[in-house]
Amino acid sequence: MNYFQYRVHAYRYALRELGRQIRQFALMISTLFYIFLPGLISALFFGLGRIVQNDSMQAANNVIWGYLLLQTLLLSVLKPIVLDSAHRRFHLSLLPNKRKQHLADITLVLWSHVPLWMSLVLAISMGMEKVTRAPHLILFIATQVSFAIALFYRQQGVVYALVFALALQMPATVYLISINMALLLACFIKPVSFTYQPKKMCTWVFWLLYGVSHVWSLTWRFSVSFLFIWGAFVIGHERPELLHWYTPMISSIALLLWGSLCLKTAKYLKEHRLFWLSIQQYDRAVTTQHILIFCLYLLCWLISVILLNFDMYVLITLFFAPFIQWCAANKPKHLAICWGVLVMALYLLKVLA
Amino acid sequence: MIEIKNLNKQFANKQVFHKYHNQFSHRKTCVTGANGLGKTTLFTLIAGLDPHFSGEILLSGQCVKSLQAQVALASDKVIFPEFLTAQQILSMASHAWRCELPLSFAQQLGFTPFLDTRVGDLSSGNNKKLQLLNAIMRRTEYLILDEPSAALDKHGVDVICQWLSDFQGHVLISSHEPEPFLDVGFVLQPLFR
C-alpha cells in the first residue's frame, strides 16, 4: 500500500464511521421529510441559477455569499476526515516532504466538495456557449475551489473573507474577484488566538472558556441557524402567506442544532466527571451547561421571531427545548426520534387546529 | 486507619471486588499489586468519587458521611479539562474547598513557570505535579496518591518524599518503584492478601 492508497483507505474508513454515527438521524430526516428532499435539491440548483442570471445585484451577491457559507460549513464537518487529522504526524513519517500530502489533501477536498460538483453539473448542462456568456459562473466555481482549499489550511482567512464579503455590494464578476483578492490577503494575516484569563473561576466561567476553546461548535450552529432563518426570510418575501408553516420548522431545526450541543458538552462532563466530583461541582456544571445552551437557543429563536413570524406554535418550540436538551444529555441515542416525534406532534396540532 | 469491609464493586463486564476486606493501619502505606487488579478503583472509592459500590469504608473506625471531605486523591483518573490553565484548575479546587493555593509548594516542585500553561500543553511529569498539588493543597487528614512518582523527575520525587515524610496524616500510595517512599517510612501492603 502506497501513501495515496493509504489516504483513500483512511478517507473511506472515516467516512463510513461518520455515516454510522449519523445513520439514525439521516434515516429519520429522510423518512419524515422525504417528500421535501427533491424540492431541497431543486432549491439548491435554483439558487445556482440565481447566481447565473439575476436582475438584482444585491440578491446575486447574497446568494453567492450564502453558498460560500454553506460549503464552508459542509467542508468543515469533513475537514478531519479529509485531512486524516488524527494521523498527520504518521503521514510525515512516511514522506520526505509535504508535497504528496498536500496533493492528496487537495484531491480529497475536491472529491468531497458536493456544492462544487453541483456547480459543475449546472455548467455542463448549460453548454459551452451559454457558459461563455456567464463568465461569473466560471469565477464562482473557481471561488468555490479557492475557499475550499483555503478552509483546510487558513481557516481564519476564510472567516475574514466571508465577513468582508458580507459588506460588499457590486456586480457579480467584480464581487467574486474582490472576495478572492480578500481571501488571498487574509491568508497572510497571522492567525489570532484569543486568550481569556479570568481572575475568578466558577462553573459559568468554565463554560465560557469551553465556548472560547470550542468556538467552532458555536459558530457553525449559529451559521446554520442563520442560514435557515435567512432562507425562510427570502421565501417569506415571495410567499408571505406560507410563512406561518415555515417558522415552527425553522425554530425546531434551530432547537435540534442547539440541543445537539448537549451531546458534546454532556460527553465532555462525563469524561471529566471525577474532576468535577472531586471539587463537588458536578451537578452545578450540568445545570449551568443546560442554562447556557438554552440561552443560545433563545437568542436564535428571538432572531427568527423578529425576522419571520411569531405565533403559538413557535412559542411551543421554546417549551420543547428543556426536553430536547435533557434527551441529548441523558438519552443521546433517542435524540433524533424524540425531536422527530415532537415536531410531528406540533405540526399535527397545527393542522388539526 | 482505613478499613474496607465486605466491598463489592463491579463494572459492566468485570467484578473488581467481591466481599473484599482489607485494613490499612499504618500511617504511610504503599499498596502493591499487578496492573489491572483494582488499586486505582479502590482509591477512587475511598476518596468518595464513586458511590456505586456496596460495603463499608471506615476512616479511623468510623463510617463517615462524606468521604470526599476527608480524603484527597491525586490520580490519572481525575482528568482535568485541557483548555484550562493549571492556575485555573487549582483556583477551582481552592474555591470549592476553601483552601489556599499551594504556591510555595509549587515553587519547590519547580512548577511555578507552568501555572499559566494549559493542561493540554503540560508534559506528563507536570500533569502529575498538578495532580499532586491539587490533592495536597486541601490539607485533608487522609491523602491518596496514585503512582505519585510516575513521570516525575528526580527533583520532583525528592520534594514529594520530603513533604510526605513531614506529613502527619494518613497516606495511601501505589507505586511500582516504591524505594524512595520506603526510605521515608512507607510500608508495603499488597492489595490482596
PDB file of N, CA, C and O in Angstrom, chain A residues 35 43 71 116 118 154 167 170 187 214 224 259-260 292 310 312:
ATOM      1  N   ILE A  35     -40.563  13.756   1.144  1.00  0.00           N
ATOM      2  CA  ILE A  35     -41.326  14.456   0.114  1.00  0.00           C
ATOM      3  C   ILE A  35     -40.677  15.806  -0.236  1.00  0.00           C
ATOM      4  O   ILE A  35     -40.806  16.316  -1.335  1.00  0.00           O
ATOM      5  N   ALA A  43     -34.044  23.358  -4.963  1.00  0.00           N
ATOM      6  CA  ALA A  43     -33.850  24.717  -4.449  1.00  0.00           C
ATOM      7  C   ALA A  43     -32.377  25.112  -4.524  1.00  0.00           C
ATOM      8  O   ALA A  43     -32.047  26.260  -4.834  1.00  0.00           O
ATOM      9  N   GLN A  71     -20.936  25.911   1.862  1.00  0.00           N
ATOM     10  CA  GLN A  71     -19.839  24.979   1.560  1.00  0.00           C
ATOM     11  C   GLN A  71     -18.797  24.985   2.677  1.00  0.00           C
ATOM     12  O   GLN A  71     -18.206  23.951   3.002  1.00  0.00           O
ATOM     13  N   LEU A 116     -19.494  22.097  -5.201  1.00  0.00           N
ATOM     14  CA  LEU A 116     -18.694  22.303  -6.416  1.00  0.00           C
ATOM     15  C   LEU A 116     -19.188  21.383  -7.532  1.00  0.00           C
ATOM     16  O   LEU A 116     -19.332  21.803  -8.689  1.00  0.00           O
ATOM     17  N   MET A 118     -22.136  20.254  -7.879  1.00  0.00           N
ATOM     18  CA  MET A 118     -23.433  20.760  -8.349  1.00  0.00           C
ATOM     19  C   MET A 118     -23.224  21.894  -9.350  1.00  0.00           C
ATOM     20  O   MET A 118     -23.907  21.952 -10.385  1.00  0.00           O
ATOM     21  N   ARG A 154      -5.997  27.667   5.897  1.00  0.00           N
ATOM     22  CA  ARG A 154      -6.065  29.005   6.506  1.00  0.00           C
ATOM     23  C   ARG A 154      -7.527  29.309   6.869  1.00  0.00           C
ATOM     24  O   ARG A 154      -8.159  30.168   6.275  1.00  0.00           O
ATOM     25  N   ALA A 167     -20.034  42.759   3.505  1.00  0.00           N
ATOM     26  CA  ALA A 167     -20.193  44.216   3.418  1.00  0.00           C
ATOM     27  C   ALA A 167     -20.184  44.723   1.974  1.00  0.00           C
ATOM     28  O   ALA A 167     -20.445  45.904   1.736  1.00  0.00           O
ATOM     29  N   MET A 170     -21.690  44.758  -5.220  1.00  0.00           N
ATOM     30  CA  MET A 170     -21.182  45.120  -6.552  1.00  0.00           C
ATOM     31  C   MET A 170     -21.572  44.043  -7.558  1.00  0.00           C
ATOM     32  O   MET A 170     -22.027  42.961  -7.150  1.00  0.00           O
ATOM     33  N   CYS A 187      -5.242  35.317   3.909  1.00  0.00           N
ATOM     34  CA  CYS A 187      -4.416  34.121   4.181  1.00  0.00           C
ATOM     35  C   CYS A 187      -3.041  34.500   4.737  1.00  0.00           C
ATOM     36  O   CYS A 187      -2.377  33.680   5.362  1.00  0.00           O
ATOM     37  N   HIS A 214     -13.871  25.956  22.085  1.00  0.00           N
ATOM     38  CA  HIS A 214     -14.620  25.156  21.103  1.00  0.00           C
ATOM     39  C   HIS A 214     -15.488  26.088  20.266  1.00  0.00           C
ATOM     40  O   HIS A 214     -16.662  25.807  20.026  1.00  0.00           O
ATOM     41  N   VAL A 224     -25.549  27.896  10.683  1.00  0.00           N
ATOM     42  CA  VAL A 224     -26.597  27.072  10.063  1.00  0.00           C
ATOM     43  C   VAL A 224     -27.978  27.603  10.464  1.00  0.00           C
ATOM     44  O   VAL A 224     -28.871  27.721   9.620  1.00  0.00           O
ATOM     45  N   GLY A 259     -29.730  21.877  20.699  1.00  0.00           N
ATOM     46  CA  GLY A 259     -29.892  20.742  21.607  1.00  0.00           C
ATOM     47  C   GLY A 259     -28.765  19.731  21.419  1.00  0.00           C
ATOM     48  O   GLY A 259     -28.269  19.149  22.382  1.00  0.00           O
ATOM     49  N   SER A 260     -28.350  19.567  20.156  1.00  0.00           N
ATOM     50  CA  SER A 260     -27.288  18.585  19.887  1.00  0.00           C
ATOM     51  C   SER A 260     -25.949  19.007  20.494  1.00  0.00           C
ATOM     52  O   SER A 260     -25.055  18.192  20.660  1.00  0.00           O
ATOM     53  N   LEU A 292     -26.999  27.696  29.820  1.00  0.00           N
ATOM     54  CA  LEU A 292     -26.290  28.455  28.781  1.00  0.00           C
ATOM     55  C   LEU A 292     -26.726  28.024  27.378  1.00  0.00           C
ATOM     56  O   LEU A 292     -26.919  28.869  26.500  1.00  0.00           O
ATOM     57  N   PHE A 310     -44.258  35.249  14.601  1.00  0.00           N
ATOM     58  CA  PHE A 310     -44.454  34.715  15.945  1.00  0.00           C
ATOM     59  C   PHE A 310     -45.891  34.229  16.086  1.00  0.00           C
ATOM     60  O   PHE A 310     -46.834  34.953  15.757  1.00  0.00           O
ATOM     61  N   MET A 312     -48.354  30.863  18.365  1.00  0.00           N
ATOM     62  CA  MET A 312     -48.350  29.924  19.479  1.00  0.00           C
ATOM     63  C   MET A 312     -47.420  28.723  19.200  1.00  0.00           C
ATOM     64  O   MET A 312     -46.744  28.222  20.092  1.00  0.00           O
TER      65      MET A 312
END
